[in-house]
C-alpha positions as a printed NumPy array, in Angstrom:
array([[ -16.045,  -22.93 , -214.635],
       [ -15.677,  -19.311, -213.45 ],
       [ -16.631,  -18.358, -209.869],
       [ -17.287,  -21.92 , -208.672],
       [ -18.385,  -25.423, -209.529],
       [ -22.028,  -24.622, -209.162],
       [ -24.883,  -26.644, -207.769],
       [ -27.531,  -27.169, -210.424],
       [ -30.007,  -24.297, -210.721],
       [ -32.667,  -26.254, -212.589],
       [ -35.336,  -25.839, -209.941],
       [ -35.726,  -27.151, -206.415],
       [ -33.708,  -26.495, -203.317],
       [ -30.414,  -26.484, -205.245],
       [ -31.103,  -22.915, -206.322],
       [ -30.415,  -21.834, -202.758],
       [ -26.877,  -23.248, -202.653],
       [ -23.58 ,  -22.786, -204.442],
       [ -20.296,  -24.71 , -204.229],
       [ -17.055,  -22.809, -203.772],
       [ -13.803,  -23.545, -205.582],
       [ -12.744,  -25.385, -202.415],
       [ -15.727,  -27.722, -202.783],
       [ -17.601,  -26.208, -199.844],
       [ -21.387,  -26.021, -200.203],
       [ -22.563,  -22.563, -199.184],
       [ -26.09 ,  -21.149, -198.988],
       [ -26.612,  -18.263, -201.397],
       [ -28.022,  -16.223, -198.519],
       [ -26.382,  -16.101, -195.084],
       [ -27.594,  -14.751, -191.775],
       [ -25.309,  -11.959, -190.575],
       [ -24.863,  -11.46 , -186.836],
       [ -23.181,   -8.053, -186.501],
       [ -24.597,   -5.583, -183.945],
       [ -27.042,   -8.073, -182.422],
       [ -25.432,   -7.851, -178.947],
       [ -27.524,   -9.517, -176.227],
       [ -30.136,  -10.606, -178.799],
       [ -27.619,  -12.662, -180.798],
       [ -28.514,  -16.11 , -179.408],
       [ -32.239,  -15.539, -179.763],
       [ -31.938,  -14.23 , -183.327],
       [ -29.521,  -16.93 , -184.503],
       [ -31.89 ,  -19.57 , -183.138],
       [ -34.813,  -17.864, -184.884],
       [ -32.9  ,  -17.641, -188.164],
       [ -31.98 ,  -21.322, -188.067],
       [ -35.497,  -22.399, -187.133],
       [ -36.779,  -20.227, -189.991],
       [ -34.602,  -22.151, -192.446],
       [ -31.257,  -20.349, -192.676],
       [ -28.366,  -22.769, -193.04 ],
       [ -25.483,  -20.285, -193.209],
       [ -24.221,  -18.02 , -190.409],
       [ -21.637,  -15.228, -190.623],
       [ -19.969,  -13.848, -187.496],
       [ -16.599,  -12.56 , -186.241],
       [ -14.283,  -12.888, -183.26 ],
       [ -14.674,   -9.165, -182.618],
       [ -16.543,   -8.343, -179.384],
       [ -16.718,   -4.711, -180.471],
       [ -19.396,   -5.512, -183.082],
       [ -20.262,   -9.223, -182.671],
       [ -21.327,  -11.476, -179.808],
       [ -19.747,  -14.706, -181.013],
       [ -20.662,  -16.747, -177.872],
       [ -24.294,  -15.841, -178.579],
       [ -23.959,  -17.368, -182.034],
       [ -22.725,  -20.585, -180.43 ],
       [ -25.602,  -20.529, -177.969],
       [ -28.181,  -20.02 , -180.708],
       [ -26.622,  -22.778, -182.79 ],
       [ -26.549,  -25.225, -179.873],
       [ -30.24 ,  -24.579, -179.21 ],
       [ -31.307,  -26.021, -182.558],
       [ -28.816,  -28.828, -183.175],
       [ -30.119,  -32.331, -182.658],
       [ -31.258,  -35.417, -184.592],
       [ -33.012,  -33.308, -187.25 ],
       [ -30.258,  -30.739, -187.733],
       [ -26.555,  -31.439, -187.315],
       [ -23.473,  -29.231, -187.382],
       [ -22.697,  -30.588, -190.854],
       [ -25.944,  -29.055, -192.139],
       [ -24.754,  -25.545, -191.254],
       [ -22.262,  -23.367, -193.097],
       [ -20.481,  -21.446, -190.322],
       [ -17.91 ,  -18.735, -190.982],
       [ -16.19 ,  -16.284, -188.691],
       [ -13.468,  -13.667, -189.015],
       [ -10.075,  -12.847, -187.607],
       [  -9.993,   -9.142, -186.793],
       [  -6.751,   -7.182, -186.426],
       [  -5.958,   -5.283, -183.225],
       [  -6.869,   -2.019, -184.958],
       [ -10.451,   -3.25 , -185.4  ],
       [ -10.899,   -4.451, -181.818],
       [ -12.191,   -2.815, -178.649],
       [  -8.945,   -2.24 , -176.667],
       [ -10.698,   -3.529, -173.541],
       [ -11.958,   -6.754, -175.151],
       [  -9.327,   -8.117, -177.532],
       [  -9.892,  -11.894, -177.828],
       [  -6.155,  -12.69 , -178.091],
       [  -2.802,  -11.389, -176.887],
       [  -2.222,   -8.171, -178.871],
       [   1.517,   -8.39 , -178.142],
       [   1.831,  -11.838, -179.713],
       [   3.053,  -12.33 , -183.28 ],
       [   0.448,  -11.932, -186.004],
       [   0.413,  -15.674, -186.613],
       [  -0.112,  -16.379, -182.92 ],
       [  -2.91 ,  -13.809, -182.802],
       [  -4.674,  -15.721, -185.587],
       [  -4.284,  -19.027, -183.771],
       [  -5.513,  -17.619, -180.44 ],
       [  -8.478,  -15.93 , -182.126],
       [  -9.323,  -19.185, -183.891],
       [  -9.281,  -21.128, -180.625],
       [ -11.533,  -18.484, -179.045],
       [ -13.931,  -18.842, -181.985],
       [ -14.101,  -22.618, -181.638],
       [ -14.922,  -22.251, -177.948],
       [ -17.455,  -19.481, -178.562],
       [ -19.177,  -21.338, -181.386],
       [ -19.045,  -24.748, -179.669],
       [ -17.57 ,  -26.451, -182.716],
       [ -14.335,  -28.219, -183.592],
       [ -13.991,  -26.819, -187.103],
       [ -15.016,  -23.846, -189.227],
       [ -16.426,  -23.901, -192.729],
       [ -14.927,  -20.496, -193.431],
       [ -12.316,  -18.249, -191.811],
       [ -12.223,  -14.703, -193.149],
       [  -9.595,  -11.996, -192.669],
       [ -11.781,   -9.08 , -191.576],
       [  -9.764,   -6.513, -193.528],
       [  -6.386,   -6.287, -195.258],
       [  -3.574,   -4.766, -193.228],
       [  -2.061,   -1.454, -194.385],
       [   1.058,   -3.396, -195.423],
       [   0.82 ,   -6.37 , -197.78 ],
       [   3.529,   -8.217, -195.857],
       [   1.371,   -8.204, -192.721],
       [  -1.662,   -9.371, -194.673],
       [   0.405,  -12.254, -196.03 ],
       [   1.768,  -13.157, -192.58 ],
       [  -1.774,  -13.44 , -191.244],
       [  -2.835,  -15.375, -194.328],
       [  -0.011,  -17.878, -193.822],
       [  -1.331,  -18.593, -190.318],
       [  -4.851,  -19.018, -191.731],
       [  -3.457,  -21.376, -194.376],
       [  -1.873,  -23.422, -191.597],
       [  -5.268,  -23.912, -189.954],
       [  -6.744,  -24.882, -193.298],
       [  -3.926,  -27.344, -194.006],
       [  -4.569,  -28.949, -190.615],
       [  -8.176,  -29.583, -191.661],
       [  -9.57 ,  -27.26 , -189.006],
       [ -10.912,  -24.738, -191.532],
       [ -12.474,  -25.721, -194.839],
       [ -11.919,  -22.48 , -196.774],
       [ -10.469,  -18.991, -196.415],
       [ -11.63 ,  -15.535, -197.407],
       [ -11.038,  -11.827, -197.014],
       [ -13.453,   -9.012, -196.231],
       [ -13.477,   -5.237, -196.729],
       [ -11.015,   -5.568, -199.6  ],
       [ -11.914,   -2.875, -202.138],
       [  -8.508,   -2.382, -203.775],
       [  -8.175,   -4.831, -206.671],
       [  -4.372,   -4.613, -206.502],
       [  -4.429,   -5.834, -202.898],
       [  -6.606,   -8.8  , -203.832],
       [  -4.446,   -9.632, -206.854],
       [  -1.324,   -9.56 , -204.674],
       [  -2.846,  -11.849, -202.065],
       [  -4.164,  -14.216, -204.708],
       [  -0.759,  -14.419, -206.386],
       [   1.141,  -15.09 , -203.152],
       [  -1.317,  -17.389, -201.394],
       [  -0.745,  -21.139, -201.258],
       [  -4.438,  -21.58 , -200.483],
       [  -6.311,  -19.094, -202.629],
       [  -9.139,  -17.019, -201.157],
       [ -12.408,  -18.82 , -201.815],
       [ -14.491,  -15.742, -201.029],
       [ -14.431,  -11.974, -200.79 ],
       [ -17.   ,  -10.303, -198.537],
       [ -17.555,   -6.588, -199.226],
       [ -20.063,   -3.85 , -198.659],
       [ -22.134,   -3.701, -201.828],
       [ -22.79 ,   -0.094, -202.716],
       [ -22.472,    2.661, -205.282],
       [ -19.386,    4.26 , -203.694],
       [ -17.238,    1.368, -204.97 ],
       [ -19.182,    1.133, -208.23 ],
       [ -20.499,   -2.143, -206.854],
       [ -17.013,   -3.673, -207.099],
       [ -17.46 ,   -4.39 , -210.807],
       [ -13.75 ,   -4.78 , -211.585],
       [ -13.091,   -6.689, -208.397],
       [ -16.076,   -8.984, -209.004],
       [ -14.827,   -9.639, -212.521],
       [ -11.485,  -10.745, -211.066],
       [ -13.325,  -12.976, -208.596],
       [ -15.365,  -14.538, -211.374],
       [ -12.281,  -15.309, -213.435],
       [ -10.341,  -16.775, -210.529],
       [ -12.869,  -18.978, -208.741],
       [ -13.621,  -16.578, -205.878],
       [ -17.179,  -16.202, -204.631],
       [ -18.338,  -12.665, -203.822],
       [ -20.359,  -12.126, -200.641],
       [ -22.283,   -8.866, -200.23 ],
       [ -23.165,   -7.124, -196.989],
       [ -25.197,   -3.946, -196.394],
       [ -26.937,   -5.131, -199.558],
       [ -30.274,   -3.506, -198.722],
       [ -29.222,   -0.822, -196.229],
       [ -26.751,    0.793, -198.622],
       [ -29.101,    0.763, -201.625],
       [ -32.424,    2.474, -200.782],
       [ -32.32 ,    4.402, -204.069],
       [ -32.024,    1.183, -206.066],
       [ -34.861,   -0.475, -204.141],
       [ -37.095,    2.529, -204.872],
       [ -36.477,    2.509, -208.637],
       [ -39.799,    2.244, -210.536],
       [ -38.516,   -0.557, -212.756],
       [ -37.597,   -2.677, -209.72 ],
       [ -40.838,   -1.835, -207.907],
       [ -42.862,   -2.813, -210.991],
       [ -40.902,   -6.046, -211.425],
       [ -41.541,   -6.959, -207.804],
       [ -45.261,   -6.325, -208.256],
       [ -45.356,   -8.616, -211.306],
       [ -43.763,  -11.406, -209.283],
       [ -45.89 ,  -10.733, -206.206],
       [ -42.738,  -10.077, -204.171],
       [ -41.091,   -7.155, -202.401],
       [ -38.371,   -5.082, -204.101],
       [ -35.898,   -6.45 , -201.547],
       [ -36.763,  -10.03 , -202.5  ],
       [ -36.3  ,   -9.334, -206.209],
       [ -32.999,   -7.534, -205.606],
       [ -31.673,  -10.428, -203.523],
       [ -32.844,  -12.91 , -206.174],
       [ -31.115,  -10.98 , -208.937],
       [ -27.831,  -10.941, -207.018],
       [ -28.007,  -14.655, -206.187],
       [ -28.669,  -15.416, -209.852],
       [ -25.463,  -13.492, -210.558],
       [ -23.748,  -16.013, -208.235],
       [ -23.301,  -13.565, -205.394],
       [ -23.854,  -14.743, -201.827],
       [ -25.927,  -12.194, -199.901],
       [ -25.871,  -11.484, -196.188],
       [ -28.995,  -10.366, -194.375],
       [ -29.052,   -9.27 , -190.772],
       [ -32.775,   -8.766, -190.341],
       [ -34.277,   -9.116, -186.872],
       [ -37.792,   -9.663, -188.278],
       [ -39.149,  -13.197, -188.578],
       [ -41.324,  -12.071, -191.486],
       [ -38.323,  -10.681, -193.335],
       [ -36.361,  -13.863, -192.622],
       [ -39.131,  -15.877, -194.273],
       [ -39.236,  -13.46 , -197.205],
       [ -35.462,  -13.646, -197.667],
       [ -35.535,  -17.439, -197.784],
       [ -38.494,  -17.436, -200.19 ],
       [ -36.556,  -15.673, -202.958],
       [ -35.666,  -19.027, -204.496],
       [ -39.324,  -19.65 , -205.302],
       [ -38.926,  -17.29 , -208.264],
       [ -36.432,  -16.995, -211.088],
       [ -35.844,  -13.774, -212.992],
       [ -35.579,  -13.806, -216.766],
       [ -32.37 ,  -12.701, -218.529],
       [ -34.154,   -9.51 , -219.607],
       [ -35.161,   -8.754, -216.011],
       [ -31.589,   -9.329, -214.861],
       [ -30.333,   -6.93 , -217.517],
       [ -32.803,   -4.297, -216.31 ],
       [ -31.538,   -4.638, -212.748],
       [ -27.925,   -4.701, -213.87 ],
       [ -28.481,   -1.327, -215.521],
       [ -29.569,    0.121, -212.187],
       [ -26.11 ,   -0.629, -210.788],
       [ -24.206,    1.173, -213.516]])
């Protein structure tokens, strides 16, 4: 089955989850933790108490406060909610993407050792002994370096310390094809900014769909104010008694995309999680698809 072995979508809670090609159950909407800084722990706790069961972060102090994610997670875990109930993914970020004064590994070490040190820092920060997903934050300029890092990530996966691997900010289909061809453990996900500049990654998403790779979108609302203001989407939202943002998220999840939201509003968190209370018709999905062409 293209994209993934999917959880049934015939009503109920299952509509909010999808299963990757690696057999990992993933919520169709994740809480993103970039740029939360000192509010990270508070907001992660709020998101989890609101009903989010998937968290995205990165071992990149420049833009993420990974220890805050661990603190927020620890605050809610207990008899009613265990680590196994949460999909938790983080990223390995190359030296070029780090704050030179806060690199979470030895920048002079080999690329493979950098991955392993970053991973150990993530486990400590997140207060866990395994990760559901480990994502390469961006391809390297040279494919050979990307593959060297991927080999180290594969090693962690083969040791059972990571359940699946992915890559982010990968907008060149050739780069993804090369990685997919050379990888022993294929990427289970691609996480990209979802916007008009890349033509919404249509060709890349088609490759993902054919090869069992789930597509995760970020900046889904922020980068698309023109789409959210389209009269056809506004009218559709009114018919469903929802906001345009809710309908847009629901459309994308029905297309088997996993959406990230980084809202700091409890009301918006509740609205984001409520999208699975509706289901758009094929005709409505076609209308929204036309807005992205």
